[in-house]
Amino acid sequence: MAEGRRSERVGEAVLREMSELLIKDLRDPRLRGITLTGVKMDDDLRHGRVYFSHLEGSVRAAEAIAGFKSAAGFIRRQMGKALGLRYTPELVFEFDPGLERAARIDALLKGAAPK
């Protein structure tokens, strides 16, 4: 049980550091309009999934993933410095369609509301 909590704490730290990197250091235009929505770390803390949404939706998700992949070495190096873990986690970036889905459901509910 303690391992699960540790992976959550490390996931939160990765999310904070990634947010800071997006704001200050990553200049790739493919990463503009990105919002990080969560991080899920494995229990061994060697692998993690970073979930993000994009301002323009899933249309730009593939471009954003390519931008993250091109900056992967820099991101991993910065994470290693900031986190101070024995092993720097390998991060995989995935599009999170949750916000897009919520907006679509909201639009459907507003359209079905009685007038």
N, CA, C and O atoms as a MOPAC input file, in Angstrom:
PM7 MOZYME 1SCF
protein

 N      0.82200 1    -1.19300 1     0.00000 1
 C      0.00000 1     0.00000 1     0.00000 1
 C      0.86900 1     1.26100 1     0.00000 1
 O      0.53900 1     2.25200 1    -0.65100 1
 N      1.98400 1     1.21100 1     0.74000 1
 C      2.85700 1     2.37800 1     0.79800 1
 C      3.47000 1     2.68100 1    -0.56000 1
 O      3.69600 1     3.84200 1    -0.89900 1
 N      3.74300 1     1.62300 1    -1.34900 1
 C      4.30900 1     1.83100 1    -2.67800 1
 C      3.33800 1     2.60400 1    -3.56200 1
 O      3.75300 1     3.47300 1    -4.32900 1
 N      2.05100 1     2.29500 1    -3.45900 1
 C      1.04900 1     2.99500 1    -4.25200 1
 C      1.02700 1     4.48000 1    -3.93700 1
 O      0.91400 1     5.31000 1    -4.83900 1
 N      1.13300 1     4.80900 1    -2.67900 1
 C      1.14900 1     6.21600 1    -2.29100 1
 C      2.42300 1     6.89600 1    -2.75700 1
 O      2.39500 1     8.06600 1    -3.13900 1
 N      3.52500 1     6.18900 1    -2.73200 1
 C      4.77800 1     6.78700 1    -3.18900 1
 C      4.71000 1     7.07100 1    -4.68400 1
 O      5.17400 1     8.11900 1    -5.13500 1
 N      4.14200 1     6.15900 1    -5.45300 1
 C      4.03400 1     6.38800 1    -6.88800 1
 C      3.11200 1     7.57900 1    -7.17100 1
 O      3.33500 1     8.31800 1    -8.13000 1
 N      2.09000 1     7.76700 1    -6.35000 1
 C      1.21800 1     8.94100 1    -6.51700 1
 C      1.97700 1    10.23500 1    -6.21500 1
 O      1.83800 1    11.22600 1    -6.93200 1
 N      2.77800 1    10.21700 1    -5.15000 1
 C      3.55700 1    11.41000 1    -4.79700 1
 C      4.57000 1    11.74700 1    -5.88500 1
 O      4.73200 1    12.91100 1    -6.25000 1
 N      5.24600 1    10.73200 1    -6.39700 1
 C      6.21300 1    10.96300 1    -7.46700 1
 C      5.48800 1    11.44300 1    -8.72000 1
 O      5.99300 1    12.31800 1    -9.42300 1
 N      4.31900 1    10.88900 1    -9.01000 1
 C      3.51800 1    11.33700 1   -10.14300 1
 C      3.14200 1    12.80500 1   -10.03100 1
 O      3.18100 1    13.53600 1   -11.02000 1
 N      2.78200 1    13.23500 1    -8.83800 1
 C      2.47100 1    14.65100 1    -8.62500 1
 C      3.70200 1    15.52400 1    -8.82600 1
 O      3.61000 1    16.61800 1    -9.38300 1
 N      4.85600 1    15.03800 1    -8.37200 1
 C      6.10300 1    15.79700 1    -8.56300 1
 C      6.45200 1    15.88400 1   -10.04500 1
 O      6.88800 1    16.93300 1   -10.52000 1
 N      6.26200 1    14.78900 1   -10.77500 1
 C      6.52400 1    14.79800 1   -12.21100 1
 C      5.57800 1    15.79600 1   -12.89400 1
 O      5.99900 1    16.54100 1   -13.77900 1
 N      4.32400 1    15.81200 1   -12.49100 1
 C      3.35100 1    16.74100 1   -13.07400 1
 C      3.76100 1    18.19300 1   -12.83300 1
 O      3.68200 1    19.02200 1   -13.74000 1
 N      4.19600 1    18.49800 1   -11.61900 1
 C      4.65000 1    19.86500 1   -11.31000 1
 C      5.85000 1    20.25400 1   -12.16500 1
 O      5.88200 1    21.33900 1   -12.74500 1
 N      6.83900 1    19.36200 1   -12.24000 1
 C      8.05000 1    19.65600 1   -13.01500 1
 C      7.75000 1    19.77500 1   -14.50600 1
 O      8.28700 1    20.65600 1   -15.17800 1
 N      6.89700 1    18.89800 1   -15.02400 1
 C      6.52600 1    18.96300 1   -16.44100 1
 C      5.80100 1    20.26900 1   -16.74100 1
 O      6.03600 1    20.88300 1   -17.78100 1
 N      4.93300 1    20.69200 1   -15.84800 1
 C      4.22400 1    21.95900 1   -16.04200 1
 C      5.20100 1    23.11600 1   -16.10600 1
 O      5.07500 1    24.01100 1   -16.94200 1
 N      6.17000 1    23.08500 1   -15.21800 1
 C      7.17600 1    24.14600 1   -15.21000 1
 C      8.02200 1    24.11500 1   -16.48500 1
 O      8.34800 1    25.16100 1   -17.04700 1
 N      8.37300 1    22.91600 1   -16.93500 1
 C      9.14100 1    22.79700 1   -18.18100 1
 C      8.34800 1    23.33500 1   -19.36900 1
 O      8.90300 1    24.01700 1   -20.23100 1
 N      7.05900 1    23.03100 1   -19.41600 1
 C      6.22800 1    23.51800 1   -20.52100 1
 C      6.17000 1    25.04100 1   -20.55100 1
 O      6.18800 1    25.65200 1   -21.62000 1
 N      6.10100 1    25.63800 1   -19.38300 1
 C      5.98600 1    27.09400 1   -19.30700 1
 C      7.31700 1    27.77600 1   -19.60700 1
 O      7.36200 1    28.74700 1   -20.36200 1
 N      8.40100 1    27.27200 1   -19.01900 1
 C      9.66700 1    27.99900 1   -19.06700 1
 C     10.65300 1    27.54500 1   -20.14000 1
 O     11.31400 1    28.38100 1   -20.75600 1
 N     10.76300 1    26.23600 1   -20.37600 1
 C     11.90200 1    25.73700 1   -21.14500 1
 C     11.58400 1    25.15800 1   -22.51300 1
 O     12.40200 1    25.26700 1   -23.42700 1
 N     10.43300 1    24.55200 1   -22.67600 1
 C     10.13100 1    23.89400 1   -23.95100 1
 C      9.59100 1    24.92100 1   -24.94300 1
 O      8.53300 1    25.51100 1   -24.72600 1
 N     10.31900 1    25.12300 1   -26.01800 1
 C      9.99000 1    26.14700 1   -27.00700 1
 C      9.37200 1    25.59100 1   -28.28800 1
 O      9.10200 1    26.34300 1   -29.22500 1
 N      9.15100 1    24.29400 1   -28.33000 1
 C      8.61300 1    23.65200 1   -29.53200 1
 C      7.19100 1    24.17000 1   -29.80700 1
 O      6.33100 1    24.07700 1   -28.93100 1
 N      6.92900 1    24.70800 1   -30.99400 1
 C      5.58200 1    25.23600 1   -31.28400 1
 C      4.50000 1    24.15600 1   -31.28300 1
 O      3.31700 1    24.47100 1   -31.15300 1
 N      4.88600 1    22.89900 1   -31.42600 1
 C      3.89600 1    21.81600 1   -31.37900 1
 C      3.34300 1    21.61900 1   -29.97300 1
 O      2.30900 1    20.97500 1   -29.79500 1
 N      4.03300 1    22.17400 1   -28.97200 1
 C      3.60800 1    22.00100 1   -27.58700 1
 C      2.84800 1    23.20100 1   -27.04300 1
 O      2.59300 1    23.27600 1   -25.84100 1
 N      2.48900 1    24.12400 1   -27.89300 1
 C      1.68600 1    25.27400 1   -27.46100 1
 C      0.22400 1    24.84400 1   -27.36400 1
 O     -0.25800 1    24.09500 1   -28.21300 1
 N     -0.46900 1    25.30400 1   -26.35700 1
 C     -1.87000 1    24.95400 1   -26.16400 1
 C     -2.07400 1    23.64600 1   -25.42100 1
 O     -3.17700 1    23.10000 1   -25.41000 1
 N     -1.01400 1    23.14200 1   -24.80100 1
 C     -1.06500 1    21.87000 1   -24.07200 1
 C     -1.43500 1    22.13500 1   -22.61400 1
 O     -0.95500 1    23.08700 1   -21.99900 1
 N     -2.29900 1    21.27400 1   -22.07800 1
 C     -2.61200 1    21.26700 1   -20.65700 1
 C     -2.35800 1    19.86200 1   -20.14000 1
 O     -2.91100 1    18.89400 1   -20.66200 1
 N     -1.53500 1    19.74800 1   -19.12900 1
 C     -1.25400 1    18.44900 1   -18.53500 1
 C     -2.40400 1    18.09800 1   -17.59300 1
 O     -2.79000 1    18.90200 1   -16.74500 1
 N     -2.94600 1    16.89100 1   -17.74900 1
 C     -4.11100 1    16.50900 1   -16.94600 1
 C     -3.78900 1    15.49100 1   -15.86500 1
 O     -4.56200 1    15.34600 1   -14.91800 1
 N     -2.67400 1    14.78300 1   -15.97600 1
 C     -2.33900 1    13.81300 1   -14.94100 1
 C     -1.10900 1    13.00800 1   -15.29000 1
 O     -0.64400 1    13.00100 1   -16.43000 1
 N     -0.59200 1    12.32500 1   -14.27500 1
 C      0.55600 1    11.43400 1   -14.45600 1
 C      0.26400 1    10.15600 1   -13.69000 1
 O     -0.16800 1    10.20100 1   -12.53800 1
 N      0.49500 1     9.02900 1   -14.32000 1
 C      0.32400 1     7.71700 1   -13.69000 1
 C      1.67600 1     7.02400 1   -13.71500 1
 O      2.19800 1     6.71500 1   -14.78600 1
 N      2.24000 1     6.78200 1   -12.55300 1
 C      3.54500 1     6.13700 1   -12.43500 1
 C      3.36900 1     4.65600 1   -12.10100 1
 O      2.46100 1     4.27800 1   -11.36100 1
 N      4.25700 1     3.82200 1   -12.66100 1
 C      4.30300 1     2.41600 1   -12.26400 1
 C      4.79800 1     2.33700 1   -10.83100 1
 O      5.40600 1     3.28100 1   -10.32500 1
 N      4.53500 1     1.20200 1   -10.17000 1
 C      4.95300 1     1.05700 1    -8.78300 1
 C      6.47000 1     1.07300 1    -8.60900 1
 O      6.96500 1     1.47300 1    -7.55500 1
 N      7.21600 1     0.64100 1    -9.63600 1
 C      8.68000 1     0.65200 1    -9.52500 1
 C      9.27700 1     2.01900 1    -9.85900 1
 O     10.49000 1     2.19600 1    -9.75100 1
 N      8.47000 1     2.97000 1   -10.25300 1
 C      8.84700 1     4.36400 1   -10.54800 1
 C      9.80800 1     4.48500 1   -11.73100 1
 O     10.47700 1     5.51000 1   -11.87000 1
 N      9.89100 1     3.48000 1   -12.57200 1
 C     10.77900 1     3.55100 1   -13.73600 1
 C     10.05400 1     3.99400 1   -14.99100 1
 O     10.68600 1     4.45100 1   -15.94300 1
 N      8.73700 1     3.86500 1   -15.00500 1
 C      7.93900 1     4.25500 1   -16.16400 1
 C      6.73900 1     5.06900 1   -15.70100 1
 O      6.17900 1     4.83400 1   -14.63000 1
 N      6.36200 1     6.02300 1   -16.52600 1
 C      5.20200 1     6.83100 1   -16.21000 1
 C      4.48000 1     7.26100 1   -17.47300 1
 O      5.07700 1     7.34900 1   -18.54500 1
 N      3.20100 1     7.52500 1   -17.33600 1
 C      2.39100 1     8.03100 1   -18.44400 1
 C      1.94400 1     9.43100 1   -18.07800 1
 O      1.38300 1     9.66500 1   -17.00800 1
 N      2.20300 1    10.36200 1   -18.99200 1
 C      1.80100 1    11.74600 1   -18.80000 1
 C      0.61800 1    11.99600 1   -19.72900 1
 O      0.73500 1    11.85400 1   -20.94600 1
 N     -0.50900 1    12.36600 1   -19.15500 1
 C     -1.72000 1    12.61400 1   -19.93000 1
 C     -1.86700 1    14.11600 1   -20.15200 1
 O     -1.63400 1    14.92000 1   -19.25000 1
 N     -2.25900 1    14.47700 1   -21.37200 1
 C     -2.41700 1    15.88600 1   -21.70500 1
 C     -3.64200 1    16.08600 1   -22.57900 1
 O     -4.12500 1    15.15700 1   -23.22600 1
 N     -4.13000 1    17.31000 1   -22.58600 1
 C     -5.18000 1    17.70200 1   -23.52300 1
 C     -4.62900 1    18.86600 1   -24.33100 1
 O     -3.64400 1    19.49700 1   -23.94900 1
 N     -5.27500 1    19.13600 1   -25.44000 1
 C     -4.83300 1    20.22100 1   -26.31100 1
 C     -5.97600 1    21.18200 1   -26.51700 1
 O     -7.14000 1    20.78600 1   -26.57100 1
 N     -5.63400 1    22.44700 1   -26.63000 1
 C     -6.62500 1    23.49700 1   -26.81900 1
 C     -7.47600 1    23.25000 1   -28.05900 1
 O     -8.66500 1    23.56800 1   -28.07200 1
 N     -6.87500 1    22.68800 1   -29.09200 1
 C     -7.58900 1    22.43100 1   -30.34000 1
 C     -8.12400 1    21.01000 1   -30.42800 1
 O     -8.60300 1    20.60400 1   -31.48700 1
 N     -8.05700 1    20.25200 1   -29.35300 1
 C     -8.61500 1    18.90600 1   -29.31700 1
 C     -7.69700 1    17.85400 1   -29.89700 1
 O     -6.48600 1    18.04500 1   -30.01400 1
 N     -8.30400 1    16.74000 1   -30.25400 1
 C     -7.53300 1    15.58300 1   -30.71400 1
 C     -6.90800 1    15.79400 1   -32.08900 1
 O     -6.06800 1    15.00200 1   -32.51500 1
 N     -7.31100 1    16.85600 1   -32.78700 1
 C     -6.75600 1    17.15100 1   -34.10600 1
 C     -5.24000 1    17.36600 1   -34.02000 1
 O     -4.50200 1    16.95100 1   -34.91300 1
 N     -4.78700 1    18.00200 1   -32.96400 1
 C     -3.36100 1    18.32900 1   -32.81600 1
 C     -2.61900 1    17.37600 1   -31.88700 1
 O     -1.45300 1    17.61200 1   -31.57100 1
 N     -3.27100 1    16.30800 1   -31.44600 1
 C     -2.65100 1    15.39400 1   -30.48400 1
 C     -1.40900 1    14.71600 1   -31.05500 1
 O     -0.40000 1    14.60300 1   -30.35900 1
 N     -1.46300 1    14.26600 1   -32.30100 1
 C     -0.31100 1    13.57100 1   -32.89900 1
 C      0.89100 1    14.50600 1   -33.00700 1
 O      2.02400 1    14.09100 1   -32.76700 1
 N      0.64700 1    15.76200 1   -33.36500 1
 C      1.74000 1    16.74200 1   -33.43500 1
 C      2.35600 1    16.95900 1   -32.05500 1
 O      3.57700 1    17.03600 1   -31.91600 1
 N      1.50600 1    17.05400 1   -31.04400 1
 C      2.00000 1    17.27600 1   -29.68700 1
 C      2.82800 1    16.08800 1   -29.21100 1
 O      3.86600 1    16.27500 1   -28.57700 1
 N      2.38300 1    14.87300 1   -29.50700 1
 C      3.13900 1    13.68800 1   -29.11400 1
 C      4.49900 1    13.68900 1   -29.80900 1
 O      5.50700 1    13.33200 1   -29.19900 1
 N      4.53400 1    14.08900 1   -31.08700 1
 C      5.80900 1    14.19400 1   -31.80100 1
 C      6.70700 1    15.23900 1   -31.15100 1
 O      7.91800 1    15.03900 1   -31.05900 1
 N      6.13400 1    16.35100 1   -30.69800 1
 C      6.90500 1    17.37800 1   -30.00600 1
 C      7.48000 1    16.86200 1   -28.69500 1
 O      8.63400 1    17.13400 1   -28.36500 1
 N      6.67100 1    16.11600 1   -27.94800 1
 C      7.16400 1    15.52800 1   -26.69800 1
 C      8.27600 1    14.51900 1   -26.97000 1
 O      9.26400 1    14.47600 1   -26.23600 1
 N      8.12500 1    13.70300 1   -28.02200 1
 C      9.15200 1    12.71000 1   -28.33900 1
 C     10.47000 1    13.37600 1   -28.73100 1
 O     11.54400 1    12.89000 1   -28.37600 1
 N     10.38700 1    14.49200 1   -29.46400 1
 C     11.62900 1    15.16300 1   -29.85500 1
 C     12.32300 1    15.80900 1   -28.65800 1
 O     13.53900 1    16.00000 1   -28.68100 1
 N     11.57700 1    16.14300 1   -27.62500 1
 C     12.15800 1    16.75500 1   -26.43000 1
 C     12.36700 1    15.74000 1   -25.31000 1
 O     12.69100 1    16.13100 1   -24.18800 1
 N     12.19300 1    14.45100 1   -25.58300 1
 C     12.22800 1    13.42900 1   -24.53700 1
 C     13.54900 1    13.40000 1   -23.77600 1
 O     13.54600 1    13.26800 1   -22.55200 1
 N     14.67000 1    13.52000 1   -24.47100 1
 C     15.96300 1    13.49800 1   -23.79300 1
 C     16.13000 1    14.67000 1   -22.84200 1
 O     16.58600 1    14.50300 1   -21.71000 1
 N     15.76100 1    15.84800 1   -23.30100 1
 C     15.84100 1    17.04400 1   -22.45600 1
 C     14.91800 1    16.90900 1   -21.24800 1
 O     15.30900 1    17.21900 1   -20.12300 1
 N     13.68700 1    16.44300 1   -21.48800 1
 C     12.71800 1    16.29700 1   -20.39800 1
 C     13.24300 1    15.30300 1   -19.36600 1
 O     13.17200 1    15.55500 1   -18.16400 1
 N     13.76200 1    14.18800 1   -19.83200 1
 C     14.25700 1    13.16300 1   -18.90300 1
 C     15.44400 1    13.67300 1   -18.09000 1
 O     15.54000 1    13.40000 1   -16.89400 1
 N     16.33600 1    14.40300 1   -18.72600 1
 C     17.49600 1    14.96400 1   -18.01800 1
 C     17.02800 1    15.94900 1   -16.94000 1
 O     17.52900 1    15.91800 1   -15.81500 1
 N     16.08600 1    16.80900 1   -17.27200 1
 C     15.58600 1    17.78900 1   -16.30700 1
 C     14.84300 1    17.10000 1   -15.16000 1
 O     14.94800 1    17.51600 1   -14.00600 1
 N     14.09700 1    16.05200 1   -15.48400 1
 C     13.38800 1    15.29400 1   -14.44200 1
 C     14.38000 1    14.63800 1   -13.48200 1
 O     14.17000 1    14.62300 1   -12.26900 1
 N     15.45500 1    14.10000 1   -14.03900 1
 C     16.47200 1    13.47400 1   -13.19800 1
 C     17.07800 1    14.45000 1   -12.21300 1
 O     17.29900 1    14.11800 1   -11.04900 1
 N     17.34800 1    15.66200 1   -12.68900 1
 C     17.91600 1    16.68800 1   -11.80900 1
 C     16.91300 1    17.10100 1   -10.73800 1
 O     17.27900 1    17.25700 1    -9.57400 1
 N     15.65800 1    17.27800 1   -11.12100 1
 C     14.65600 1    17.82600 1   -10.20400 1
 C     14.15900 1    16.80400 1    -9.18400 1
 O     13.93000 1    17.15600 1    -8.02700 1
 N     13.99000 1    15.55400 1    -9.58900 1
 C     13.35500 1    14.57500 1    -8.71700 1
 C     14.31100 1    13.90600 1    -7.74600 1
 O     13.91000 1    13.54500 1    -6.63900 1
 N     15.56900 1    13.73300 1    -8.13800 1
 C     16.53700 1    13.10800 1    -7.24200 1
 C     16.24300 1    11.65500 1    -6.93900 1
 O     16.53900 1    11.18700 1    -5.84000 1
 N     15.66800 1    10.92900 1    -7.88400 1
 C     15.38900 1     9.50700 1    -7.70300 1
 C     16.59000 1     8.68000 1    -8.14100 1
 O     17.46000 1     9.17500 1    -8.85700 1
 N     16.63800 1     7.44000 1    -7.72000 1
 C     17.71700 1     6.55100 1    -8.13400 1
 C     17.68600 1     6.34900 1    -9.65000 1
 O     18.72100 1     6.39100 1   -10.31400 1
 N     16.48100 1     6.12800 1   -10.18800 1
 C     16.30200 1     5.96100 1   -11.62600 1
 C     15.37500 1     7.05200 1   -12.13500 1
 O     14.32400 1     7.31100 1   -11.54900 1
 N     15.76600 1     7.67900 1   -13.21300 1
 C     14.90500 1     8.68600 1   -13.82900 1
 C     13.82900 1     7.95100 1   -14.62300 1
 O     14.15100 1     7.12000 1   -15.47200 1
 N     12.55900 1     8.24400 1   -14.35900 1
 C     11.49900 1     7.50400 1   -15.05300 1
 C     11.46000 1     7.80400 1   -16.54700 1
 O     11.73300 1     8.92200 1   -16.98400 1
 N     11.11800 1     6.78700 1   -17.30700 1
 C     10.89500 1     6.94800 1   -18.74100 1
 C      9.42800 1     7.32300 1   -18.90900 1
 O      8.54000 1     6.60400 1   -18.45200 1
 N      9.18200 1     8.44600 1   -19.56400 1
 C      7.82200 1     8.96800 1   -19.67500 1
 C      7.25600 1     8.73700 1   -21.06600 1
 O      7.94300 1     8.91800 1   -22.07200 1
 N      5.99900 1     8.33700 1   -21.10600 1
 C      5.24800 1     8.17400 1   -22.34300 1
 C      4.11000 1     9.18300 1   -22.29100 1
 O      3.45600 1     9.33400 1   -21.25900 1
 N      3.87400 1     9.87000 1   -23.39700 1
 C      2.86300 1    10.91700 1   -23.43700 1
 C      1.64300 1    10.42300 1   -24.19300 1
 O      1.75600 1     9.87800 1   -25.29100 1
 N      0.45400 1    10.62100 1   -23.58200 1
 C     -0.79800 1    10.17500 1   -24.18700 1
 C     -1.82300 1    11.29700 1   -24.14600 1
 O     -1.90800 1    12.05100 1   -23.17600 1
 N     -2.60000 1    11.38900 1   -25.22100 1
 C     -3.67800 1    12.36700 1   -25.28400 1
 C     -4.81600 1    11.90900 1   -24.38100 1
 O     -5.18700 1    10.73500 1   -24.38700 1
 N     -5.36300 1    12.83100 1   -23.61200 1
 C     -6.48100 1    12.56500 1   -22.70800 1
 C     -7.74000 1    13.17200 1   -23.31500 1
 O     -7.88900 1    14.39400 1   -23.31800 1
 N     -8.64500 1    12.35200 1   -23.82600 1
 C     -9.84400 1    12.89300 1   -24.47200 1
 C    -10.93500 1    13.29500 1   -23.48500 1
 O    -12.03900 1    13.64000 1   -23.90700 1
 N    -10.66200 1    13.26200 1   -22.20400 1
 C    -11.67500 1    13.54600 1   -21.18400 1
 C    -12.30600 1    14.91600 1   -21.30300 1
 O    -13.52800 1    15.03000 1   -21.21300 1
 N    -11.51400 1    15.96900 1   -21.50400 1
 C    -12.06500 1    17.31500 1   -21.61100 1
 C    -12.89900 1    17.47100 1   -22.87300 1
 O    -13.94700 1    18.11600 1   -22.86600 1
 N    -12.42300 1    16.87500 1   -23.94800 1
 C    -13.15900 1    16.93700 1   -25.20600 1
 C    -14.49400 1    16.20400 1   -25.07800 1
 O    -15.51700 1    16.67600 1   -25.57300 1
 N    -14.47600 1    15.06800 1   -24.42300 1
 C    -15.69500 1    14.27800 1   -24.21200 1
 C    -16.66900 1    15.03300 1   -23.31000 1
 O    -17.87400 1    15.03500 1   -23.56400 1
 N    -16.15600 1    15.67100 1   -22.26400 1
 C    -17.01400 1    16.42900 1   -21.35400 1
 C    -17.67400 1    17.60200 1   -22.06800 1
 O    -18.84900 1    17.88600 1   -21.83500 1
 N    -16.93700 1    18.28200 1   -22.93000 1
 C    -17.50700 1    19.40300 1   -23.68000 1
 C    -18.60600 1    18.91900 1   -24.62400 1
 O    -19.62500 1    19.58900 1   -24.79300 1
 N    -18.39600 1    17.75200 1   -25.24100 1
 C    -19.40600 1    17.21400 1   -26.15100 1
 C    -20.67300 1    16.82400 1   -25.39600 1
 O    -21.78000 1    17.08200 1   -25.87000 1
 N    -20.52200 1    16.20800 1   -24.23500 1
 C    -21.67900 1    15.83100 1   -23.41300 1
 C    -22.41900 1    17.07600 1   -22.95000 1
 O    -23.64900 1    17.10900 1   -22.95700 1
 N    -21.67300 1    18.10100 1   -22.54800 1
 C    -22.28400 1    19.35700 1   -22.12100 1
 C    -23.10200 1    19.98100 1   -23.25600 1
 O    -24.21400 1    20.45900 1   -23.03200 1
 N    -22.55300 1    19.97500 1   -24.46600 1
 C    -23.27300 1    20.52100 1   -25.61600 1
 C    -24.54000 1    19.71600 1   -25.90700 1
 O    -25.57800 1    20.28600 1   -26.24200 1
 N    -24.45400 1    18.40300 1   -25.77900 1
 C    -25.62900 1    17.56200 1   -26.00200 1
 C    -26.70400 1    17.82600 1   -24.96500 1
 O    -27.88800 1    17.88500 1   -25.29500 1
 N    -26.30000 1    17.98600 1   -23.71100 1
 C    -27.27100 1    18.25900 1   -22.65400 1
 C    -27.93000 1    19.62500 1   -22.82500 1
 O    -29.12900 1    19.77700 1   -22.59200 1
 N    -27.15000 1    20.60300 1   -23.22800 1
 C    -27.72700 1    21.93300 1   -23.46500 1
 C    -28.70000 1    21.90900 1   -24.63800 1
 O    -29.70600 1    22.61800 1   -24.62800 1
 N    -28.40300 1    21.09300 1   -25.64900 1
 C    -29.27700 1    20.99300 1   -26.82100 1
 C    -30.56200 1    20.24600 1   -26.49900 1
 O    -31.58600 1    20.48400 1   -27.13900 1
 N    -30.52900 1    19.34100 1   -25.51400 1
 C    -31.69700 1    18.54300 1   -25.17800 1
 C    -32.53700 1    19.16900 1   -24.06800 1
 O    -33.59100 1    18.63800 1   -23.71800 1
 N    -32.08300 1    20.28700 1   -23.51400 1
 C    -32.81300 1    20.92000 1   -22.40700 1
 C    -34.15800 1    21.46000 1   -22.90000 1
 O    -34.23400 1    22.02600 1   -23.99100 1
 N    -35.21400 1    21.29100 1   -22.10600 1
 C    -36.52800 1    21.82600 1   -22.51100 1
 C    -36.51800 1    23.35000 1   -22.50400 1
 O    -35.88000 1    23.99300 1   -21.67000 1
 N    -37.24600 1    23.89700 1   -23.46000 1
 C    -37.24900 1    25.36300 1   -23.61200 1
 C    -38.45700 1    26.01000 1   -23.02500 1
 O    -38.59200 1    27.23200 1   -23.08100 1

